[in-house]
CSV table of C-alpha atoms and ligand atoms in Angstrom, one decimal:
chain,number,residue,atom,x,y,z
A,207,MET,CA,-4.0,-15.2,-3.4
A,208,ASN,CA,-3.7,-12.5,-0.7
A,209,ASN,CA,-6.5,-13.1,1.8
A,210,LEU,CA,-5.8,-9.9,3.8
A,211,ASN,CA,-7.0,-7.5,1.1
A,212,LEU,CA,-10.6,-6.9,-0.1
A,213,VAL,CA,-12.0,-5.1,-3.1
A,214,VAL,CA,-15.5,-3.6,-2.7
A,215,LEU,CA,-17.4,-3.0,-5.9
A,216,GLY,CA,-20.8,-1.9,-7.0
A,217,ALA,CA,-22.5,-4.8,-8.7
A,218,GLN,CA,-25.2,-2.8,-10.4
A,219,TRP,CA,-25.3,0.8,-11.7
A,220,GLY,CA,-23.8,2.5,-8.7
A,221,ASP,CA,-25.3,3.9,-5.5
A,222,GLU,CA,-25.6,0.4,-3.9
A,223,GLY,CA,-24.5,1.6,-0.5
A,224,LYS,CA,-20.8,0.8,-1.0
A,225,GLY,CA,-19.6,3.8,1.1
A,226,ARG,CA,-21.2,2.7,4.4
A,227,LEU,CA,-19.9,-0.9,3.8
A,228,VAL,CA,-16.4,0.4,3.1
A,229,ASP,CA,-16.6,2.5,6.2
A,230,TRP,CA,-17.7,-0.6,8.2
A,231,LEU,CA,-15.1,-2.9,6.7
A,232,ALA,CA,-12.4,-0.3,7.0
A,233,GLY,CA,-12.4,-1.2,10.7
A,234,GLN,CA,-10.4,-4.3,9.8
A,235,ALA,CA,-8.1,-2.6,7.2
A,236,ASP,CA,-5.0,-0.5,7.5
A,237,ILE,CA,-5.3,1.4,4.3
A,238,VAL,CA,-8.4,2.3,2.1
A,239,ALA,CA,-7.5,2.9,-1.6
A,240,ARG,CA,-9.6,4.5,-4.3
A,241,PHE,CA,-8.7,3.3,-7.8
A,242,ASN,CA,-11.2,4.7,-10.4
A,243,GLY,CA,-13.6,7.5,-11.1
A,244,GLY,CA,-13.4,11.0,-9.7
A,245,HIS,CA,-15.8,13.5,-8.1
A,246,ASN,CA,-18.6,11.9,-10.1
A,247,ALA,CA,-18.9,9.4,-7.3
A,248,GLY,CA,-21.0,9.9,-4.2
A,249,HIS,CA,-20.8,8.0,-1.0
A,250,THR,CA,-22.9,8.7,2.1
A,251,ILE,CA,-21.8,7.3,5.4
A,252,VAL,CA,-24.0,7.8,8.5
A,253,ILE,CA,-22.3,7.5,11.9
A,254,ASP,CA,-24.3,8.3,15.1
A,255,GLY,CA,-26.9,10.1,13.0
A,256,LYS,CA,-24.2,12.3,11.4
A,257,SER,CA,-24.1,12.1,7.6
A,258,TYR,CA,-20.8,12.3,5.8
A,259,LYS,CA,-21.0,12.8,2.0
A,260,LEU,CA,-17.8,11.8,0.2
A,261,SER,CA,-17.0,12.1,-3.4
A,262,LEU,CA,-13.3,11.9,-4.1
A,263,LEU,CA,-11.8,11.0,-0.8
A,264,PRO,CA,-11.5,7.3,0.4
A,265,SER,CA,-14.3,6.5,2.8
A,266,GLY,CA,-11.9,5.0,5.3
A,267,LEU,CA,-10.6,8.4,6.3
A,268,VAL,CA,-13.8,8.9,8.4
A,269,ARG,CA,-12.7,5.8,10.4
A,270,GLY,CA,-9.3,7.3,11.0
A,271,LYS,CA,-7.6,5.0,8.4
A,272,LYS,CA,-4.9,5.9,6.0
A,273,GLY,CA,-6.3,6.8,2.5
A,274,VAL,CA,-4.8,6.3,-0.9
A,275,ILE,CA,-6.0,7.8,-4.2
A,276,GLY,CA,-4.6,5.7,-7.0
A,277,ASN,CA,-3.4,6.5,-10.5
A,278,GLY,CA,-6.7,5.3,-11.9
A,279,VAL,CA,-8.6,8.2,-10.3
A,280,VAL,CA,-9.0,11.7,-11.9
A,281,ILE,CA,-8.7,14.6,-9.6
A,282,GLU,CA,-10.5,18.0,-9.8
A,283,PRO,CA,-8.4,20.2,-7.4
A,284,ASN,CA,-11.3,22.5,-6.4
A,285,ALA,CA,-13.5,19.5,-5.5
A,286,PHE,CA,-10.6,17.8,-3.7
A,287,PHE,CA,-9.8,20.8,-1.4
A,288,ALA,CA,-13.5,21.7,-0.9
A,289,GLU,CA,-14.1,18.1,0.3
A,290,ILE,CA,-11.1,18.2,2.6
A,291,SER,CA,-12.5,21.5,4.1
A,292,ARG,CA,-16.0,19.9,4.6
A,293,MET,CA,-14.4,16.9,6.3
A,294,ARG,CA,-12.3,19.1,8.6
A,295,GLU,CA,-15.5,21.0,9.6
A,296,MET,CA,-17.0,17.6,10.6
A,297,GLY,CA,-14.0,16.7,12.7
A,298,VAL,CA,-12.2,14.4,10.2
A,299,ASP,CA,-8.7,15.7,9.6
A,300,VAL,CA,-7.2,15.0,6.2
A,301,THR,CA,-3.5,15.8,5.7
A,302,PRO,CA,-0.5,14.4,3.7
A,303,ASP,CA,0.1,12.2,6.8
A,304,ASN,CA,-3.1,10.2,6.3
A,305,LEU,CA,-3.7,10.6,2.5
A,306,THR,CA,-1.4,9.9,-0.5
A,307,ILE,CA,-2.4,10.6,-4.1
A,308,ALA,CA,-0.5,8.8,-6.9
A,309,GLU,CA,1.8,11.3,-8.5
A,310,THR,CA,0.7,10.0,-11.9
A,311,ALA,CA,-3.0,10.6,-11.3
A,312,CYS,CA,-4.5,12.9,-14.0
A,313,LEU,CA,-6.3,16.1,-13.3
A,314,VAL,CA,-9.8,17.2,-14.2
A,315,LEU,CA,-9.6,20.9,-15.4
A,316,PRO,CA,-12.4,23.5,-15.8
A,317,ILE,CA,-12.3,23.0,-19.6
A,318,HIS,CA,-13.2,19.3,-19.1
A,319,LYS,CA,-16.5,20.3,-17.4
A,320,ILE,CA,-17.3,22.7,-20.3
A,321,VAL,CA,-16.5,20.0,-22.9
A,322,ASP,CA,-18.6,17.4,-20.9
A,323,GLN,CA,-21.6,19.8,-21.0
A,324,GLU,CA,-21.1,20.7,-24.7
A,325,GLN,CA,-20.7,17.0,-25.6
A,326,GLU,CA,-24.0,16.2,-23.9
A,327,LYS,CA,-25.7,19.0,-25.8
A,328,ARG,CA,-24.4,17.9,-29.1
A,329,ARG,CA,-25.2,14.2,-28.7
A,330,LYS,CA,-28.3,12.9,-30.4
A,331,ASN,CA,-28.9,10.6,-27.4
A,332,ALA,CA,-27.5,12.2,-24.3
A,333,ILE,CA,-25.7,9.8,-21.8
A,334,GLY,CA,-26.9,11.7,-18.7
A,335,THR,CA,-23.4,12.2,-17.4
A,336,THR,CA,-22.8,13.9,-14.1
A,337,LEU,CA,-21.5,16.9,-16.2
A,338,ARG,CA,-18.4,17.1,-14.0
A,339,GLY,CA,-15.8,16.7,-16.8
A,340,ILE,CA,-15.0,13.1,-16.0
A,341,GLY,CA,-15.3,11.7,-19.5
A,342,PRO,CA,-13.2,14.4,-21.2
A,343,ALA,CA,-10.5,14.1,-18.5
A,344,TYR,CA,-10.2,10.3,-19.2
A,345,GLU,CA,-10.3,11.1,-23.0
A,346,ASP,CA,-7.2,13.3,-22.4
A,347,LYS,CA,-5.5,10.5,-20.4
A,348,VAL,CA,-5.8,8.0,-23.3
A,349,GLY,CA,-5.2,10.8,-25.8
A,350,ARG,CA,-1.8,11.2,-24.0
A,351,ARG,CA,-2.3,14.9,-23.4
A,352,ALA,CA,-3.6,14.9,-19.8
A,353,ILE,CA,-2.0,16.9,-17.0
A,354,ARG,CA,-0.8,14.7,-14.2
A,355,ILE,CA,-0.1,15.7,-10.6
A,356,CYS,CA,3.7,15.3,-11.2
A,357,ASP,CA,3.5,17.9,-14.0
A,358,LEU,CA,2.7,20.5,-11.4
A,359,ALA,CA,6.3,20.5,-10.2
A,360,SER,CA,7.5,22.0,-13.5
A,361,PRO,CA,5.7,25.2,-14.5
A,362,LYS,CA,7.3,25.4,-17.9
A,363,LEU,CA,6.3,21.8,-18.9
A,364,LEU,CA,2.9,22.4,-17.3
A,365,GLU,CA,2.3,25.5,-19.6
A,366,GLU,CA,3.4,23.5,-22.7
A,367,LYS,CA,1.1,20.7,-21.9
A,368,LEU,CA,-1.8,23.0,-21.2
A,369,ASP,CA,-1.2,24.7,-24.6
A,370,MET,CA,-1.5,21.3,-26.3
A,371,LEU,CA,-4.6,20.3,-24.3
A,372,LEU,CA,-6.4,23.6,-25.0
A,373,ALA,CA,-5.5,23.6,-28.7
A,374,HIS,CA,-7.2,20.2,-29.0
A,375,HIS,CA,-10.4,21.1,-27.1
A,376,ASN,CA,-10.7,24.7,-28.3
A,377,ALA,CA,-10.7,23.6,-31.9
A,378,TRP,CA,-13.6,21.3,-31.2
A,379,LEU,CA,-15.5,23.9,-29.1
A,380,LYS,CA,-15.0,26.6,-31.8
A,381,GLY,CA,-16.1,24.1,-34.6
A,382,GLY,CA,-19.5,23.7,-32.9
A,383,GLY,CA,-19.9,27.4,-32.3
A,384,ALA,CA,-19.1,27.4,-28.5
A,385,GLU,CA,-16.9,29.8,-26.7
A,386,THR,CA,-13.2,28.8,-26.4
A,387,VAL,CA,-11.4,28.7,-23.1
A,388,GLU,CA,-8.4,30.8,-22.1
A,389,LYS,CA,-5.2,29.4,-20.8
A,390,GLN,CA,-4.2,32.0,-18.1
A,391,PRO,CA,-6.9,31.5,-15.5
A,392,ILE,CA,-6.4,27.7,-15.7
A,393,LEU,CA,-2.7,28.0,-15.4
A,394,ASP,CA,-2.9,30.4,-12.5
A,395,GLU,CA,-5.3,28.1,-10.6
A,396,LEU,CA,-3.1,25.1,-11.2
A,397,LEU,CA,0.0,27.0,-10.0
A,398,LYS,CA,-2.0,28.1,-6.9
A,399,PHE,CA,-2.9,24.5,-6.0
A,400,ALA,CA,0.4,23.0,-7.1
A,401,PRO,CA,2.4,23.1,-3.7
A,402,GLU,CA,-0.4,21.7,-1.6
A,403,LEU,CA,-1.4,19.0,-4.2
A,404,LEU,CA,2.2,18.0,-4.6
A,405,SER,CA,2.5,17.7,-0.8
A,406,TYR,CA,-0.1,14.9,-1.0
A,407,SER,CA,1.5,13.1,-3.9
A,408,GLY,CA,3.7,10.1,-3.8
A,409,PRO,CA,4.5,6.7,-5.4
A,410,VAL,CA,1.4,4.9,-4.3
A,411,TRP,CA,2.4,1.6,-6.0
A,412,SER,CA,5.6,1.2,-4.0
A,413,MET,CA,4.0,2.5,-0.8
A,414,LEU,CA,1.2,-0.2,-1.1
A,415,ASP,CA,3.8,-2.8,-1.9
A,416,LYS,CA,5.8,-2.0,1.2
A,417,ALA,CA,2.6,-1.9,3.3
A,418,MET,CA,1.6,-5.4,2.1
A,419,ASN,CA,5.0,-6.8,2.7
A,420,ASP,CA,4.8,-5.5,6.2
A,421,GLY,CA,1.5,-7.4,6.7
A,422,GLU,CA,-0.8,-4.5,6.4
A,423,SER,CA,-4.2,-5.0,4.7
A,424,ILE,CA,-5.8,-2.9,2.0
A,425,LEU,CA,-9.4,-2.3,1.3
A,426,PHE,CA,-9.9,-1.2,-2.3
A,427,GLU,CA,-12.9,1.1,-2.7
A,428,GLY,CA,-14.6,1.0,-6.1
A,429,SER,CA,-16.6,3.9,-7.4
A,430,GLN,CA,-19.6,3.7,-9.8
A,431,ALA,CA,-20.2,0.0,-10.6
A,432,VAL,CA,-19.7,-2.9,-13.0
A,433,MET,CA,-22.6,-1.9,-15.2
A,434,LEU,CA,-21.0,1.5,-15.7
A,435,ASP,CA,-17.6,0.0,-16.7
A,436,VAL,CA,-16.3,1.4,-20.0
A,437,ASP,CA,-15.9,-2.2,-21.4
A,438,TRP,CA,-18.5,-4.3,-19.6
A,439,GLY,CA,-21.3,-1.8,-18.9
A,440,SER,CA,-24.2,-0.8,-21.2
A,441,TYR,CA,-21.9,1.1,-23.6
A,442,PRO,CA,-22.1,4.0,-24.5
A,443,TYR,CA,-24.2,4.6,-21.3
A,444,VAL,CA,-21.3,4.1,-19.1
A,445,THR,CA,-18.6,6.1,-17.2
A,446,SER,CA,-15.1,6.5,-18.6
A,447,SER,CA,-13.1,4.4,-16.2
A,448,GLY,CA,-12.7,0.7,-15.4
A,449,THR,CA,-14.9,-0.3,-12.5
A,450,LEU,CA,-14.1,-4.1,-12.2
A,451,ALA,CA,-11.9,-5.8,-9.6
A,452,ALA,CA,-9.1,-5.9,-12.2
A,453,SER,CA,-9.2,-2.1,-12.2
A,454,ALA,CA,-8.3,-2.1,-8.5
A,455,ALA,CA,-5.0,-3.6,-9.5
A,456,SER,CA,-4.3,-1.4,-12.5
A,457,GLY,CA,-5.7,1.7,-10.8
A,458,THR,CA,-3.3,1.5,-7.9
A,459,GLY,CA,-0.3,-0.4,-9.2
A,460,VAL,CA,-0.9,-3.6,-7.2
A,461,GLY,CA,-0.5,-7.0,-8.9
A,462,VAL,CA,-3.7,-8.8,-9.6
A,463,ASN,CA,-2.6,-11.8,-7.5
A,464,ARG,CA,-2.5,-9.5,-4.5
A,465,ILE,CA,-5.9,-8.0,-4.6
A,466,GLY,CA,-7.6,-10.7,-2.5
A,467,SER,CA,-11.4,-11.3,-2.2
A,468,VAL,CA,-14.0,-9.3,-4.1
A,469,LEU,CA,-17.2,-8.2,-2.4
A,470,GLY,CA,-19.9,-7.0,-4.8
A,471,VAL,CA,-22.6,-4.7,-3.4
A,472,SER,CA,-26.1,-5.0,-4.7
A,473,LYS,CA,-29.4,-3.5,-3.5
A,474,CYS,CA,-32.2,-6.0,-3.2
A,475,TYR,CA,-33.9,-4.0,-6.0
A,476,ALA,CA,-32.2,-2.0,-8.8
A,477,THR,CA,-31.6,1.6,-9.6
A,478,ARG,CA,-29.7,3.6,-12.2
A,479,VAL,CA,-29.2,7.3,-12.9
A,480,GLY,CA,-28.6,8.6,-16.4
A,481,GLU,CA,-29.8,7.0,-19.6
A,482,GLY,CA,-29.3,3.4,-20.9
A,483,PRO,CA,-31.0,0.0,-20.9
A,484,PHE,CA,-32.7,-1.1,-17.6
A,485,PRO,CA,-34.9,-4.1,-18.4
A,486,THR,CA,-36.5,-4.4,-14.9
A,487,GLU,CA,-37.3,-0.7,-14.6
A,488,LEU,CA,-40.7,0.2,-13.0
A,489,ALA,CA,-42.0,3.3,-14.7
A,490,ASP,CA,-45.0,3.3,-12.4
A,491,GLU,CA,-46.2,3.9,-8.8
A,492,LEU,CA,-44.2,1.0,-7.6
A,493,GLY,CA,-41.0,2.6,-9.0
A,494,GLN,CA,-41.9,5.8,-7.3
A,495,PHE,CA,-42.5,3.9,-4.1
A,496,LEU,CA,-39.0,2.4,-4.2
A,497,GLN,CA,-37.6,5.9,-5.1
A,498,SER,CA,-39.2,7.6,-2.0
A,499,GLU,CA,-38.8,4.6,0.4
A,500,GLY,CA,-35.2,4.1,-0.6
A,501,LYS,CA,-34.4,7.9,-0.8
A,502,GLU,CA,-33.2,7.3,-4.3
A,503,PHE,CA,-31.8,10.7,-5.3
A,504,GLY,CA,-28.2,11.3,-6.4
A,505,VAL,CA,-25.7,12.4,-3.6
A,506,ASN,CA,-23.9,14.7,-6.0
A,507,THR,CA,-26.5,15.9,-8.5
A,508,GLY,CA,-29.8,15.4,-6.6
A,509,ARG,CA,-31.1,13.6,-9.7
A,510,PRO,CA,-33.9,11.1,-9.0
A,511,ARG,CA,-32.8,7.5,-9.7
A,512,ARG,CA,-34.7,5.2,-12.0
A,513,CYS,CA,-35.9,2.2,-9.9
A,514,GLY,CA,-36.9,-1.4,-10.7
A,515,TRP,CA,-36.7,-5.0,-9.5
A,516,LEU,CA,-33.5,-6.9,-8.8
A,517,ASP,CA,-32.1,-8.3,-12.0
A,518,ILE,CA,-30.2,-11.7,-11.5
A,519,VAL,CA,-29.2,-11.8,-15.2
A,520,GLN,CA,-27.4,-8.5,-14.8
A,521,LEU,CA,-26.0,-9.4,-11.4
A,522,LYS,CA,-24.6,-12.8,-12.6
A,523,GLN,CA,-22.7,-11.0,-15.4
A,524,ALA,CA,-21.3,-8.5,-12.9
A,525,ILE,CA,-20.2,-11.4,-10.7
A,526,LYS,CA,-18.5,-13.3,-13.5
A,527,VAL,CA,-16.6,-10.4,-15.2
A,528,SER,CA,-15.4,-9.1,-11.9
A,529,GLY,CA,-14.6,-12.4,-10.1
A,530,MET,CA,-16.8,-11.4,-7.1
A,531,SER,CA,-16.5,-13.9,-4.3
A,532,SER,CA,-19.5,-12.8,-2.3
A,533,ILE,CA,-22.3,-10.3,-2.4
A,534,ALA,CA,-23.5,-7.7,0.2
A,535,LEU,CA,-27.3,-7.3,-0.3
A,536,THR,CA,-28.3,-3.8,0.8
A,537,LYS,CA,-31.5,-1.9,1.7
A,538,LEU,CA,-33.6,-5.0,2.6
A,539,ASP,CA,-35.8,-2.7,4.7
A,540,VAL,CA,-36.9,-0.7,1.7
A,541,LEU,CA,-39.0,-3.8,0.7
A,542,ASP,CA,-40.7,-4.1,4.1
A,543,GLN,CA,-44.1,-2.8,3.1
A,544,LEU,CA,-44.5,-4.7,-0.2
A,545,LYS,CA,-47.1,-7.4,-0.6
A,546,LEU,CA,-45.4,-8.9,-3.6
A,547,ILE,CA,-41.7,-8.8,-4.5
A,548,LYS,CA,-40.3,-9.8,-7.9
A,549,VAL,CA,-36.9,-10.9,-9.0
A,550,CYS,CA,-35.9,-11.1,-12.7
A,551,VAL,CA,-34.4,-14.6,-13.3
A,552,ALA,CA,-34.1,-14.6,-17.1
A,553,TYR,CA,-34.6,-12.5,-20.2
A,554,GLU,CA,-36.7,-13.2,-23.3
A,555,ILE,CA,-34.9,-11.8,-26.3
A,556,SER,CA,-36.5,-12.3,-29.7
A,557,GLY,CA,-38.3,-15.5,-28.4
A,558,ARG,CA,-35.2,-16.9,-26.8
A,559,ILE,CA,-34.9,-17.4,-23.1
A,560,SER,CA,-31.5,-16.7,-21.5
A,561,ASP,CA,-30.2,-16.2,-18.0
A,562,LEU,CA,-26.7,-15.1,-19.0
A,563,GLU,CA,-26.4,-12.0,-21.2
A,564,ALA,CA,-23.7,-9.4,-21.4
A,565,PHE,CA,-24.9,-5.8,-20.9
A,566,SER,CA,-22.2,-4.7,-23.3
A,567,SER,CA,-24.3,-6.3,-26.1
A,568,PRO,CA,-27.0,-4.3,-27.8
A,569,LYS,CA,-29.3,-7.4,-27.6
A,570,VAL,CA,-30.1,-6.4,-24.0
A,571,ASN,CA,-31.9,-3.4,-25.3
A,572,ASN,CA,-34.8,-5.7,-26.4
A,573,ALA,CA,-34.7,-7.9,-23.3
A,574,LYS,CA,-38.1,-8.7,-21.6
A,575,PRO,CA,-37.6,-9.7,-18.0
A,576,ILE,CA,-39.0,-13.1,-16.7
A,577,TYR,CA,-39.8,-12.8,-13.0
A,578,GLU,CA,-40.0,-15.1,-10.0
A,579,GLU,CA,-42.5,-13.8,-7.5
A,580,PHE,CA,-42.2,-13.8,-3.7
A,581,SER,CA,-44.8,-12.7,-1.1
A,582,GLY,CA,-43.6,-9.9,1.1
A,583,TRP,CA,-43.1,-10.0,4.9
A,584,GLU,CA,-45.1,-6.8,5.5
A,585,CYS,CA,-43.3,-5.9,8.8
A,586,THR,CA,-40.3,-3.9,9.7
A,587,THR,CA,-36.7,-5.3,9.3
A,588,GLN,CA,-35.1,-1.9,9.9
A,589,GLY,CA,-32.1,-2.2,12.2
A,590,ILE,CA,-32.2,-6.0,12.5
A,591,SER,CA,-28.6,-7.2,12.9
A,592,SER,CA,-29.0,-11.0,13.1
A,593,PHE,CA,-30.2,-13.3,10.3
A,594,PHE,CA,-32.3,-15.3,12.7
A,595,ASP,CA,-34.4,-12.3,13.7
A,596,LEU,CA,-35.5,-11.7,10.1
A,597,PRO,CA,-39.0,-12.6,9.1
A,598,GLU,CA,-39.2,-16.1,7.5
A,599,LYS,CA,-40.2,-14.7,4.1
A,600,ALA,CA,-37.2,-12.3,4.0
A,601,LYS,CA,-34.9,-15.2,4.8
A,602,GLN,CA,-36.5,-17.2,2.0
A,603,LEU,CA,-35.9,-14.4,-0.5
A,604,ILE,CA,-32.2,-14.0,0.6
A,605,LYS,CA,-31.6,-17.8,0.3
A,606,ARG,CA,-33.3,-17.9,-3.2
A,607,ILE,CA,-31.2,-15.0,-4.4
A,608,GLU,CA,-28.1,-16.8,-3.1
A,609,ASP,CA,-29.1,-19.9,-5.1
A,610,LEU,CA,-29.6,-17.9,-8.2
A,611,ILE,CA,-26.3,-16.0,-8.1
A,612,GLU,CA,-24.3,-19.1,-7.2
A,613,ILE,CA,-22.0,-17.2,-4.8
A,614,PRO,CA,-22.5,-16.6,-1.1
A,615,ILE,CA,-24.3,-13.5,0.3
A,616,SER,CA,-22.0,-12.4,3.1
A,617,ILE,CA,-23.7,-9.3,4.3
A,618,VAL,CA,-27.3,-7.9,4.4
A,619,THR,CA,-28.0,-4.4,5.4
A,620,THR,CA,-31.3,-3.3,7.0
A,621,GLY,CA,-30.9,0.5,7.4
A,622,PRO,CA,-28.6,3.4,6.9
A,623,ASP,CA,-26.6,3.2,10.1
A,624,ARG,CA,-23.4,1.2,10.1
A,625,LEU,CA,-24.9,-1.0,12.9
A,626,ASP,CA,-27.9,-2.0,10.7
A,627,THR,CA,-25.8,-4.8,9.3
A,628,ILE,CA,-26.2,-8.6,9.3
A,629,VAL,CA,-23.0,-10.5,8.8
A,630,LEU,CA,-23.5,-14.0,7.4
A,631,ARG,CA,-19.9,-14.7,6.8
A,632,ASP,CA,-16.6,-12.7,6.6
A,633,PRO,CA,-16.3,-11.5,3.0
A,634,LYS,CA,-12.5,-12.0,3.2
A,635,SER,CA,-13.0,-15.7,3.8
A,636,CYS,CA,-15.0,-16.0,0.6
A,637,MET,CA,-12.6,-16.8,-2.3
B,161,LIG,P1,-19.9,10.4,-15.9
B,161,LIG,O1,-19.2,9.4,-15.1
B,161,LIG,O2,-20.2,11.7,-15.3
B,161,LIG,O3,-19.3,10.5,-17.3
B,161,LIG,O4,-21.4,9.8,-16.3
B,161,LIG,C1,-21.6,8.6,-17.0
B,161,LIG,C2,-22.7,7.7,-16.4
B,161,LIG,O5,-22.2,7.2,-15.2
B,161,LIG,C3,-24.0,8.5,-16.2
B,161,LIG,O6,-25.1,7.6,-16.4
B,161,LIG,C4,-23.9,8.8,-14.7
B,161,LIG,O7,-25.1,9.0,-14.1
B,161,LIG,C5,-23.2,7.5,-14.2
B,161,LIG,N1,-22.5,7.7,-12.9
B,161,LIG,C6,-21.3,8.3,-12.7
B,161,LIG,N2,-20.9,8.3,-11.4
B,161,LIG,C7,-21.9,7.7,-10.8
B,161,LIG,C8,-22.2,7.3,-9.4
B,161,LIG,O8,-21.3,7.5,-8.5
B,161,LIG,N3,-23.3,6.6,-9.1
B,161,LIG,C9,-24.2,6.3,-10.1
B,161,LIG,N4,-24.0,6.6,-11.4
B,161,LIG,C10,-22.9,7.3,-11.7
């Protein structure tokens, strides 16, 4: 086991506050690597009151660290270059010297966005995707017709591949009465972006191998979260990539024995965007309170997030399938004003009580949460950076959650700034 490296993953349905933790942990890393998802992700980092909104770029760039985008990520060129421009305007320079993209990473094309929107329209039960073309881009990857960054070096091959890809999607679009998509504008755009995109590309897998052999440490930055994993999430209400720790290895070309410790990030309540099962959802005033107090609106889409109580059954599954070695518990301060706090410790499914259920199973659709109740501390914890300064009732809640999940809580956050962080133990020392 390599104890220099660390994987940071969302342990719920995304938006747990991974970006600011990655930014904070990047201080101890040499390289920050993205391994899954695309510009469907949204990470907000607040430094000295300045808010950086990242989607496709590794969060460590804001800290001046080297960034890597692995083969498991899908890249939309317009989104990529627009984000680089935004970062430059905020004083963060991004160049091929500090960012490398795997040459085998697949591209998200304008037709993928159109297909995503059309798929959502035609589905009987919409998934609530980000409508950015992510799903169709991954479909093309497993369908073996995707265009990869390395294809941009050969215009003839690129055109042939584009013909094949368009023939596939246009037949489907036409069949449902939608407008088909023309090749030339897409080809022109790809050829326009080709030289600059190629200048960022390289063999990420061997670059990371060399870096590790030289003693450098890598922070793997997960996007989305375990409950959105295409295998282990609440299928079909999932994203289209692998979001587990194992995906950090396959999505960058690093051996599984070298990925190190795994830090799962969970809010001390739960949220999800899009459709799908959410047993502890609060469709009432309390849910609205968590939404406004926690500013629970999508970074990318502005969509309000569904809110509910922390779900230990869900969290335990995420911990087990991902091999998480510790948990960062975020947004404790959002609970500050509550008189009563609930935590779901088991489900009742058709009269049977269970505390370990897989979200990939349809049984979870009928789960009724069983709660443990805690009285709230009703005072501010915002900005507290030492465990000892927390109110006693907050400490009791944290300790009880730790007992229930059976792995250590290494970090607690108490506000949006990177200094609003309590470190209980080094996540890299948790194996
Ligand atoms: P897609 O990834 O756009 O295909 O969307 C599939 C599901 O994943 C939808 O429920 C989205 O809301 C969800 N999703 C995708 N990216 C994120 C994210 O960064 N945070 C939270 N949910 C996400």
